[in-house]
Amino acid sequence: MIREVSFPRPQFRACRRGRGGGIQEIIRISLSATLDFQRFQRLRGVFRSSFLPGSSPKQSWRPPGRRARRSPRPPFRLSGGSRPQMRACNPELPTAVNITWSSINFKTILQWQPKPSGYLYTVEIHGQTTDTKKKCILAAETECDVTDVLRNVKETYTAHVLSVTSSGTDNFEEPPFAVSEKFTPYSRTVLGKPEIQNYMQKGSKLNVVFQDPLTPYTFPNGSFQSVRDIFQDDLEYKLYYWKDQSSGKKAATTKSHKFEVSVDSTKNYCFYIQGVIPSRSENHVGQESMVLCTSVGRTILDEYGAEVFIIAAVIAIAIITLAIVLSVILCKRKKAKAAREKEPLNGV
């Protein structure tokens, strides 16, 4: 009688998902099946002569009172589809935590924790429709510049941060890894500060000319693309302006590179510019430019403020007081000297 023995099915640790892992799993499973078959052949060869149909096992002499040896177990047969257990990754290496994306004007940095000790990191970028790309291979740092592999800015990506030994991994073991949240550069990158090139207040008009922030990506001729080249009609700018030394703000919007707004010709104005993407549900406002102010009809008090005027007045009063004190002292000394010169003459 042939006894059927079932080996437990393989238990894989979920250490790798994504492109490239399937071939290695097939190789491991094939090798495992080959080893199972060889074991079965060895077992069948040992018992084949004793358990062929119509044959009887050999009887050996034993002393009286001795119990007979237990008959050999029937040969083993592998049940279909069963394979031995195998481990698909190294469970001893820690995995990355707190994986975050940081992106300004499409320059994107991936960051995580902790600092590695006794192992290294490798980053894999997985796109929904693009091939997997590796960055920062065998790196000891906890950040990686992945800008150049995110050129398809409307694609959605995930990052796998692999924990590997300094010698890398062999062909039959997948390293443990951590997976980041999904990231789409087009909807997540932060708009940087616009650069104000020129401004002028002439009469009742305030004119401001500015430049779009540049991205790390280039055209075929080598010139850098601006955020407007990528966002196009989705991008607009807002000018916030207010009377100098006042808190009430006004706003104007444009999709060009300049503003022209009406102002009070007798007042000075301060302003800044900010990029906006109205189509975004979140993170739709960019960074603010530097604040600048006009200087039409500004007095010294407007230019430097009341504090400077007060300091100058105190210094002037101190100087006048010192001059008066010195004059009094000098006058008294002269009178005293004249009195001493007259005393000898009176004695003669």
mmCIF file of C-alpha atoms in Angstrom:
data_model
loop_
_atom_site.group_PDB
_atom_site.id
_atom_site.type_symbol
_atom_site.label_atom_id
_atom_site.label_comp_id
_atom_site.label_asym_id
_atom_site.label_seq_id
_atom_site.Cartn_x
_atom_site.Cartn_y
_atom_site.Cartn_z
ATOM 1 C CA MET A 1 0.000 0.000 0.000
ATOM 2 C CA ILE A 2 1.380 3.419 -0.940
ATOM 3 C CA ARG A 3 0.958 6.125 1.666
ATOM 4 C CA GLU A 4 0.458 9.685 0.479
ATOM 5 C CA VAL A 5 2.315 12.367 2.350
ATOM 6 C CA SER A 6 1.536 16.078 1.837
ATOM 7 C CA PHE A 7 4.166 18.693 2.458
ATOM 8 C CA PRO A 8 2.940 22.090 3.589
ATOM 9 C CA ARG A 9 2.581 24.653 0.859
ATOM 10 C CA PRO A 10 5.232 27.377 0.659
ATOM 11 C CA GLN A 11 4.847 30.421 2.865
ATOM 12 C CA PHE A 12 6.322 33.530 1.267
ATOM 13 C CA ARG A 13 6.998 36.734 3.190
ATOM 14 C CA ALA A 14 5.536 39.701 1.327
ATOM 15 C CA CYS A 15 8.889 41.363 0.894
ATOM 16 C CA ARG A 16 8.740 42.227 -2.777
ATOM 17 C CA ARG A 17 5.843 43.208 -4.952
ATOM 18 C CA GLY A 18 6.229 44.724 -8.343
ATOM 19 C CA ARG A 19 8.128 44.075 -11.521
ATOM 20 C CA GLY A 20 11.136 41.781 -11.526
ATOM 21 C CA GLY A 21 10.147 39.548 -8.571
ATOM 22 C CA GLY A 22 8.035 36.996 -10.505
ATOM 23 C CA ILE A 23 10.926 35.383 -12.410
ATOM 24 C CA GLN A 24 12.927 34.799 -9.259
ATOM 25 C CA GLU A 25 9.933 33.160 -7.553
ATOM 26 C CA ILE A 26 9.457 30.808 -10.529
ATOM 27 C CA ILE A 27 13.141 29.784 -10.323
ATOM 28 C CA ARG A 28 12.836 29.093 -6.595
ATOM 29 C CA ILE A 29 9.680 27.029 -7.031
ATOM 30 C CA SER A 30 11.239 25.023 -9.887
ATOM 31 C CA LEU A 31 14.332 24.210 -7.826
ATOM 32 C CA SER A 32 12.142 23.187 -4.903
ATOM 33 C CA ALA A 33 10.090 20.840 -7.087
ATOM 34 C CA THR A 34 13.286 19.272 -8.468
ATOM 35 C CA LEU A 35 14.581 18.554 -4.954
ATOM 36 C CA ASP A 36 11.219 16.992 -3.994
ATOM 37 C CA PHE A 37 11.316 14.711 -7.029
ATOM 38 C CA GLN A 38 14.893 13.575 -6.279
ATOM 39 C CA ARG A 39 13.914 12.752 -2.714
ATOM 40 C CA PHE A 40 10.990 10.732 -3.961
ATOM 41 C CA GLN A 41 13.236 8.774 -6.350
ATOM 42 C CA ARG A 42 15.691 7.895 -3.559
ATOM 43 C CA LEU A 43 12.900 6.690 -1.279
ATOM 44 C CA ARG A 44 11.336 4.610 -4.035
ATOM 45 C CA GLY A 45 14.686 2.938 -4.792
ATOM 46 C CA VAL A 46 15.131 1.866 -1.170
ATOM 47 C CA PHE A 47 11.765 0.138 -0.859
ATOM 48 C CA ARG A 48 11.091 -0.929 -4.421
ATOM 49 C CA SER A 49 12.533 -4.465 -4.084
ATOM 50 C CA SER A 50 10.472 -5.228 -0.978
ATOM 51 C CA PHE A 51 7.143 -3.873 -2.124
ATOM 52 C CA LEU A 52 6.819 -4.887 -5.753
ATOM 53 C CA PRO A 53 3.514 -6.663 -6.457
ATOM 54 C CA GLY A 54 3.735 -10.410 -5.710
ATOM 55 C CA SER A 55 6.940 -10.241 -3.691
ATOM 56 C CA SER A 56 7.332 -10.763 0.031
ATOM 57 C CA PRO A 57 9.832 -9.122 2.328
ATOM 58 C CA LYS A 58 12.875 -11.149 3.382
ATOM 59 C CA GLN A 59 12.651 -12.809 6.802
ATOM 60 C CA SER A 60 15.673 -12.716 9.073
ATOM 61 C CA TRP A 61 16.417 -15.038 12.084
ATOM 62 C CA ARG A 62 15.868 -13.601 15.523
ATOM 63 C CA PRO A 63 16.452 -15.102 18.984
ATOM 64 C CA PRO A 64 13.445 -16.557 20.800
ATOM 65 C CA GLY A 65 11.554 -13.965 22.808
ATOM 66 C CA ARG A 66 12.749 -11.116 20.636
ATOM 67 C CA ARG A 67 10.104 -9.025 18.990
ATOM 68 C CA ALA A 68 10.171 -8.759 15.277
ATOM 69 C CA ARG A 69 11.426 -5.556 13.718
ATOM 70 C CA ARG A 70 8.808 -3.110 12.680
ATOM 71 C CA SER A 71 8.209 -3.451 8.984
ATOM 72 C CA PRO A 72 9.448 -0.588 6.830
ATOM 73 C CA ARG A 73 7.072 2.192 6.108
ATOM 74 C CA PRO A 74 5.480 2.228 2.702
ATOM 75 C CA PRO A 75 7.123 4.478 0.127
ATOM 76 C CA PHE A 76 6.241 8.152 0.052
ATOM 77 C CA ARG A 77 4.387 9.834 -2.730
ATOM 78 C CA LEU A 78 4.238 13.591 -3.141
ATOM 79 C CA SER A 79 0.755 14.956 -3.447
ATOM 80 C CA GLY A 80 0.173 17.172 -6.437
ATOM 81 C CA GLY A 81 0.995 20.847 -6.045
ATOM 82 C CA SER A 82 2.668 20.596 -2.619
ATOM 83 C CA ARG A 83 6.060 22.154 -2.007
ATOM 84 C CA PRO A 84 8.257 22.665 1.040
ATOM 85 C CA GLN A 85 8.345 25.890 2.971
ATOM 86 C CA MET A 86 10.789 28.592 1.906
ATOM 87 C CA ARG A 87 11.516 32.103 3.090
ATOM 88 C CA ALA A 88 11.659 34.841 0.495
ATOM 89 C CA CYS A 89 13.445 37.589 2.383
ATOM 90 C CA ASN A 90 15.812 38.448 5.192
ATOM 91 C CA PRO A 91 13.640 39.219 8.256
ATOM 92 C CA GLU A 92 16.555 40.502 10.348
ATOM 93 C CA LEU A 93 17.109 43.818 8.514
ATOM 94 C CA PRO A 94 14.898 46.712 9.706
ATOM 95 C CA THR A 95 12.784 48.550 7.158
ATOM 96 C CA ALA A 96 12.437 52.290 6.577
ATOM 97 C CA VAL A 97 9.727 54.307 8.333
ATOM 98 C CA ASN A 98 8.276 57.819 7.951
ATOM 99 C CA ILE A 99 8.791 57.907 4.186
ATOM 100 C CA THR A 100 7.879 61.361 2.850
ATOM 101 C CA TRP A 101 7.958 63.194 -0.480
ATOM 102 C CA SER A 102 9.263 66.777 -0.617
ATOM 103 C CA SER A 103 8.836 68.591 -3.937
ATOM 104 C CA ILE A 104 9.236 72.262 -4.947
ATOM 105 C CA ASN A 105 9.004 73.270 -8.616
ATOM 106 C CA PHE A 106 9.213 69.530 -9.493
ATOM 107 C CA LYS A 107 12.542 69.013 -7.739
ATOM 108 C CA THR A 108 11.597 66.000 -5.630
ATOM 109 C CA ILE A 109 13.424 64.523 -2.634
ATOM 110 C CA LEU A 110 12.414 61.263 -0.936
ATOM 111 C CA GLN A 111 13.191 61.128 2.802
ATOM 112 C CA TRP A 112 12.845 58.416 5.448
ATOM 113 C CA GLN A 113 14.178 57.094 8.772
ATOM 114 C CA PRO A 114 16.227 55.648 10.487
ATOM 115 C CA LYS A 115 19.950 55.999 9.777
ATOM 116 C CA PRO A 116 21.237 52.556 8.699
ATOM 117 C CA SER A 117 23.678 50.619 10.879
ATOM 118 C CA GLY A 118 25.140 47.435 9.423
ATOM 119 C CA TYR A 119 23.060 47.675 6.260
ATOM 120 C CA LEU A 120 22.302 50.090 3.398
ATOM 121 C CA TYR A 121 19.335 51.380 1.393
ATOM 122 C CA THR A 122 18.323 51.176 -2.257
ATOM 123 C CA VAL A 123 15.339 53.061 -3.673
ATOM 124 C CA GLU A 124 13.037 51.742 -6.392
ATOM 125 C CA ILE A 125 10.494 54.018 -8.091
ATOM 126 C CA HIS A 126 7.399 52.220 -9.423
ATOM 127 C CA GLY A 127 5.061 53.977 -11.850
ATOM 128 C CA GLN A 128 1.612 52.828 -12.899
ATOM 129 C CA THR A 129 2.537 52.828 -16.590
ATOM 130 C CA THR A 130 6.344 53.187 -16.490
ATOM 131 C CA ASP A 131 9.147 50.731 -15.799
ATOM 132 C CA THR A 132 10.690 50.386 -12.355
ATOM 133 C CA LYS A 133 13.818 52.495 -11.890
ATOM 134 C CA LYS A 134 16.470 52.270 -9.170
ATOM 135 C CA LYS A 135 18.044 55.276 -7.444
ATOM 136 C CA CYS A 136 20.561 55.789 -4.637
ATOM 137 C CA ILE A 137 21.803 52.186 -4.819
ATOM 138 C CA LEU A 138 23.512 50.920 -1.632
ATOM 139 C CA ALA A 139 23.286 54.350 -0.006
ATOM 140 C CA ALA A 140 23.949 55.164 3.651
ATOM 141 C CA GLU A 141 21.886 58.375 3.519
ATOM 142 C CA THR A 142 18.210 58.681 4.420
ATOM 143 C CA GLU A 143 17.209 60.853 1.479
ATOM 144 C CA CYS A 144 17.322 60.463 -2.270
ATOM 145 C CA ASP A 145 16.873 62.928 -5.141
ATOM 146 C CA VAL A 146 14.441 61.179 -7.503
ATOM 147 C CA THR A 147 13.711 64.171 -9.762
ATOM 148 C CA ASP A 148 15.139 62.662 -12.947
ATOM 149 C CA VAL A 149 12.980 59.508 -12.773
ATOM 150 C CA LEU A 150 9.715 61.478 -12.347
ATOM 151 C CA ARG A 151 9.790 63.244 -15.724
ATOM 152 C CA ASN A 152 6.272 62.061 -16.526
ATOM 153 C CA VAL A 153 4.817 64.523 -14.024
ATOM 154 C CA LYS A 154 1.219 63.345 -14.446
ATOM 155 C CA GLU A 155 2.128 59.727 -13.621
ATOM 156 C CA THR A 156 1.426 58.360 -10.132
ATOM 157 C CA TYR A 157 4.419 56.805 -8.390
ATOM 158 C CA THR A 158 5.231 54.786 -5.281
ATOM 159 C CA ALA A 159 8.705 54.360 -3.804
ATOM 160 C CA HIS A 160 10.072 51.112 -2.376
ATOM 161 C CA VAL A 161 12.930 51.691 0.087
ATOM 162 C CA LEU A 162 14.875 48.413 0.258
ATOM 163 C CA SER A 163 17.059 47.436 3.215
ATOM 164 C CA VAL A 164 20.072 45.530 1.878
ATOM 165 C CA THR A 165 23.437 44.305 3.108
ATOM 166 C CA SER A 166 26.613 45.970 1.879
ATOM 167 C CA SER A 167 27.197 43.062 -0.519
ATOM 168 C CA GLY A 168 23.699 43.337 -1.982
ATOM 169 C CA THR A 169 21.365 40.327 -2.241
ATOM 170 C CA ASP A 170 21.721 36.927 -3.878
ATOM 171 C CA ASN A 171 19.542 35.609 -6.664
ATOM 172 C CA PHE A 172 17.165 33.705 -4.371
ATOM 173 C CA GLU A 173 16.473 36.165 -1.586
ATOM 174 C CA GLU A 174 14.446 39.351 -1.738
ATOM 175 C CA PRO A 175 15.368 42.172 0.644
ATOM 176 C CA PRO A 176 12.767 43.595 3.046
ATOM 177 C CA PHE A 177 11.373 46.956 2.028
ATOM 178 C CA ALA A 178 8.894 49.676 2.936
ATOM 179 C CA VAL A 179 6.433 51.334 0.557
ATOM 180 C CA SER A 180 5.714 55.068 0.420
ATOM 181 C CA GLU A 181 2.363 56.685 -0.180
ATOM 182 C CA LYS A 182 1.378 57.451 -3.774
ATOM 183 C CA PHE A 183 2.805 60.618 -5.285
ATOM 184 C CA THR A 184 1.806 62.527 -8.427
ATOM 185 C CA PRO A 185 4.202 65.435 -9.135
ATOM 186 C CA TYR A 186 1.654 67.436 -11.150
ATOM 187 C CA SER A 187 -0.774 67.627 -8.228
ATOM 188 C CA ARG A 188 1.648 67.576 -5.286
ATOM 189 C CA THR A 189 4.679 69.729 -6.090
ATOM 190 C CA VAL A 190 4.760 73.144 -4.405
ATOM 191 C CA LEU A 191 5.011 76.302 -6.507
ATOM 192 C CA GLY A 192 8.169 78.224 -5.632
ATOM 193 C CA LYS A 193 8.655 81.974 -5.210
ATOM 194 C CA PRO A 194 8.146 84.134 -8.325
ATOM 195 C CA GLU A 195 11.022 86.515 -9.029
ATOM 196 C CA ILE A 196 10.030 90.205 -9.283
ATOM 197 C CA GLN A 197 12.070 91.748 -12.097
ATOM 198 C CA ASN A 198 10.753 95.337 -12.170
ATOM 199 C CA TYR A 199 8.107 97.537 -10.547
ATOM 200 C CA MET A 200 7.102 101.191 -10.777
ATOM 201 C CA GLN A 201 4.399 103.456 -9.349
ATOM 202 C CA LYS A 202 3.618 106.227 -11.822
ATOM 203 C CA GLY A 203 0.706 108.447 -10.977
ATOM 204 C CA SER A 204 -2.278 106.297 -10.100
ATOM 205 C CA LYS A 205 -0.858 103.088 -11.653
ATOM 206 C CA LEU A 206 1.329 100.412 -10.088
ATOM 207 C CA ASN A 207 3.112 98.162 -12.625
ATOM 208 C CA VAL A 208 4.870 94.942 -11.621
ATOM 209 C CA VAL A 209 6.796 92.578 -13.931
ATOM 210 C CA PHE A 210 7.874 89.143 -12.675
ATOM 211 C CA GLN A 211 9.334 85.812 -13.842
ATOM 212 C CA ASP A 212 8.046 82.227 -13.469
ATOM 213 C CA PRO A 213 9.995 79.837 -11.233
ATOM 214 C CA LEU A 214 12.160 77.372 -13.179
ATOM 215 C CA THR A 215 12.033 73.572 -12.927
ATOM 216 C CA PRO A 216 14.954 71.087 -13.119
ATOM 217 C CA TYR A 217 13.633 69.759 -16.447
ATOM 218 C CA THR A 218 15.022 71.044 -19.748
ATOM 219 C CA PHE A 219 13.966 71.439 -23.360
ATOM 220 C CA PRO A 220 15.915 69.641 -26.112
ATOM 221 C CA ASN A 221 18.001 72.807 -26.599
ATOM 222 C CA GLY A 222 19.127 72.669 -22.948
ATOM 223 C CA SER A 223 17.100 75.611 -21.594
ATOM 224 C CA PHE A 224 15.152 75.025 -18.392
ATOM 225 C CA GLN A 225 11.390 74.657 -18.419
ATOM 226 C CA SER A 226 9.382 76.994 -16.198
ATOM 227 C CA VAL A 227 6.382 75.974 -14.144
ATOM 228 C CA ARG A 228 4.215 77.755 -16.730
ATOM 229 C CA ASP A 229 5.591 75.475 -19.463
ATOM 230 C CA ILE A 230 4.241 72.497 -17.516
ATOM 231 C CA PHE A 231 1.025 73.812 -15.927
ATOM 232 C CA GLN A 232 0.096 76.121 -18.834
ATOM 233 C CA ASP A 233 -3.501 77.364 -18.375
ATOM 234 C CA ASP A 234 -3.802 75.728 -14.944
ATOM 235 C CA LEU A 235 -1.400 78.328 -13.522
ATOM 236 C CA GLU A 236 -2.204 81.890 -12.497
ATOM 237 C CA TYR A 237 -0.677 84.521 -10.205
ATOM 238 C CA LYS A 238 -2.070 86.830 -7.567
ATOM 239 C CA LEU A 239 -0.746 90.243 -6.595
ATOM 240 C CA TYR A 240 -1.472 91.309 -3.016
ATOM 241 C CA TYR A 241 -0.896 95.037 -2.404
ATOM 242 C CA TRP A 242 -1.682 97.551 0.342
ATOM 243 C CA LYS A 243 -0.951 101.130 1.370
ATOM 244 C CA ASP A 244 2.342 101.522 3.173
ATOM 245 C CA GLN A 245 1.898 101.270 6.977
ATOM 246 C CA SER A 246 -1.624 99.900 6.477
ATOM 247 C CA SER A 247 -3.009 96.380 6.978
ATOM 248 C CA GLY A 248 -5.852 96.368 4.435
ATOM 249 C CA LYS A 249 -4.881 94.209 1.418
ATOM 250 C CA LYS A 250 -6.225 94.171 -2.104
ATOM 251 C CA ALA A 251 -5.672 91.408 -4.687
ATOM 252 C CA ALA A 252 -5.388 91.187 -8.469
ATOM 253 C CA THR A 253 -5.065 88.088 -10.699
ATOM 254 C CA THR A 254 -3.247 87.487 -13.977
ATOM 255 C CA LYS A 255 -2.116 84.646 -16.254
ATOM 256 C CA SER A 256 0.617 86.766 -17.833
ATOM 257 C CA HIS A 257 3.950 88.021 -16.466
ATOM 258 C CA LYS A 258 2.832 91.475 -15.330
ATOM 259 C CA PHE A 259 0.298 93.380 -13.241
ATOM 260 C CA GLU A 260 -1.150 96.862 -13.631
ATOM 261 C CA VAL A 261 -3.409 98.072 -10.827
ATOM 262 C CA SER A 262 -4.895 101.440 -9.843
ATOM 263 C CA VAL A 263 -3.574 103.064 -6.666
ATOM 264 C CA ASP A 264 -3.671 106.381 -4.792
ATOM 265 C CA SER A 265 -1.033 108.587 -6.397
ATOM 266 C CA THR A 266 -0.264 110.307 -3.087
ATOM 267 C CA LYS A 267 0.401 107.087 -1.168
ATOM 268 C CA ASN A 268 3.158 104.501 -1.278
ATOM 269 C CA TYR A 269 2.318 100.803 -1.642
ATOM 270 C CA CYS A 270 3.848 97.463 -0.640
ATOM 271 C CA PHE A 271 3.130 94.170 -2.439
ATOM 272 C CA TYR A 272 4.074 90.524 -3.073
ATOM 273 C CA ILE A 273 3.174 87.881 -5.687
ATOM 274 C CA GLN A 274 2.032 84.289 -5.231
ATOM 275 C CA GLY A 275 1.408 81.453 -7.721
ATOM 276 C CA VAL A 276 -1.969 79.680 -7.624
ATOM 277 C CA ILE A 277 -3.370 76.497 -9.241
ATOM 278 C CA PRO A 278 -7.160 76.754 -8.819
ATOM 279 C CA SER A 279 -7.833 73.242 -10.172
ATOM 280 C CA ARG A 280 -6.128 71.609 -7.181
ATOM 281 C CA SER A 281 -8.231 70.517 -4.240
ATOM 282 C CA GLU A 282 -5.306 71.010 -1.849
ATOM 283 C CA ASN A 283 -1.850 72.559 -1.907
ATOM 284 C CA HIS A 284 -3.084 75.031 -4.534
ATOM 285 C CA VAL A 285 -1.240 78.134 -3.243
ATOM 286 C CA GLY A 286 2.488 78.570 -3.834
ATOM 287 C CA GLN A 287 5.233 80.339 -1.909
ATOM 288 C CA GLU A 288 5.179 84.129 -1.520
ATOM 289 C CA SER A 289 7.709 86.360 -3.250
ATOM 290 C CA MET A 290 9.695 88.909 -1.285
ATOM 291 C CA VAL A 291 7.769 92.000 -0.155
ATOM 292 C CA LEU A 292 8.693 95.249 -1.929
ATOM 293 C CA CYS A 293 7.471 98.845 -1.460
ATOM 294 C CA THR A 294 7.300 101.877 -3.732
ATOM 295 C CA SER A 295 8.939 105.168 -2.762
ATOM 296 C CA VAL A 296 6.975 107.854 -4.630
ATOM 297 C CA GLY A 297 6.738 111.049 -2.498
ATOM 298 C CA ARG A 298 8.293 109.388 0.526
ATOM 299 C CA THR A 299 9.549 111.716 3.274
ATOM 300 C CA ILE A 300 12.447 110.967 5.579
ATOM 301 C CA LEU A 301 9.925 109.952 8.213
ATOM 302 C CA ASP A 302 8.271 107.498 5.758
ATOM 303 C CA GLU A 303 11.628 106.137 4.678
ATOM 304 C CA TYR A 304 13.185 105.506 8.055
ATOM 305 C CA GLY A 305 10.286 105.541 10.489
ATOM 306 C CA ALA A 306 9.496 107.509 13.663
ATOM 307 C CA GLU A 307 12.024 105.603 15.761
ATOM 308 C CA VAL A 308 14.959 106.933 13.755
ATOM 309 C CA PHE A 309 13.582 110.495 14.024
ATOM 310 C CA ILE A 310 13.296 110.214 17.809
ATOM 311 C CA ILE A 311 16.843 108.878 18.101
ATOM 312 C CA ALA A 312 18.160 111.749 15.970
ATOM 313 C CA ALA A 313 16.311 114.307 18.155
ATOM 314 C CA VAL A 314 17.765 112.832 21.353
ATOM 315 C CA ILE A 315 21.262 112.947 19.912
ATOM 316 C CA ALA A 316 20.800 116.586 18.842
ATOM 317 C CA ILE A 317 19.553 117.611 22.314
ATOM 318 C CA ALA A 318 22.497 115.842 23.920
ATOM 319 C CA ILE A 319 24.944 117.674 21.665
ATOM 320 C CA ILE A 320 23.349 121.077 22.418
ATOM 321 C CA THR A 321 23.367 120.381 26.158
ATOM 322 C CA LEU A 322 27.018 119.386 26.054
ATOM 323 C CA ALA A 323 27.920 122.560 24.152
ATOM 324 C CA ILE A 324 26.162 124.748 26.756
ATOM 325 C CA VAL A 325 27.912 122.993 29.642
ATOM 326 C CA LEU A 326 31.303 123.339 28.027
ATOM 327 C CA SER A 327 30.691 127.063 27.353
ATOM 328 C CA VAL A 328 29.811 127.721 30.996
ATOM 329 C CA ILE A 329 32.893 125.857 32.214
ATOM 330 C CA LEU A 330 35.208 127.761 29.871
ATOM 331 C CA CYS A 331 33.677 131.099 30.874
ATOM 332 C CA LYS A 332 34.228 130.401 34.565
ATOM 333 C CA ARG A 333 37.839 129.400 33.974
ATOM 334 C CA LYS A 334 38.543 132.636 32.109
ATOM 335 C CA LYS A 335 37.109 134.743 34.951
ATOM 336 C CA ALA A 336 39.146 132.885 37.518
ATOM 337 C CA LYS A 337 42.345 133.346 35.506
ATOM 338 C CA ALA A 338 41.743 137.083 35.113
ATOM 339 C CA ALA A 339 41.203 137.444 38.871
ATOM 340 C CA ARG A 340 44.523 135.726 39.662
ATOM 341 C CA GLU A 341 46.409 138.027 37.241
ATOM 342 C CA LYS A 342 45.105 141.188 39.009
ATOM 343 C CA GLU A 343 46.159 140.161 42.533
ATOM 344 C CA PRO A 344 49.987 140.935 42.165
ATOM 345 C CA LEU A 345 49.312 144.379 40.779
ATOM 346 C CA ASN A 346 47.212 145.336 43.799
ATOM 347 C CA GLY A 347 50.081 144.318 46.127
ATOM 348 C CA VAL A 348 52.597 146.656 44.446
#
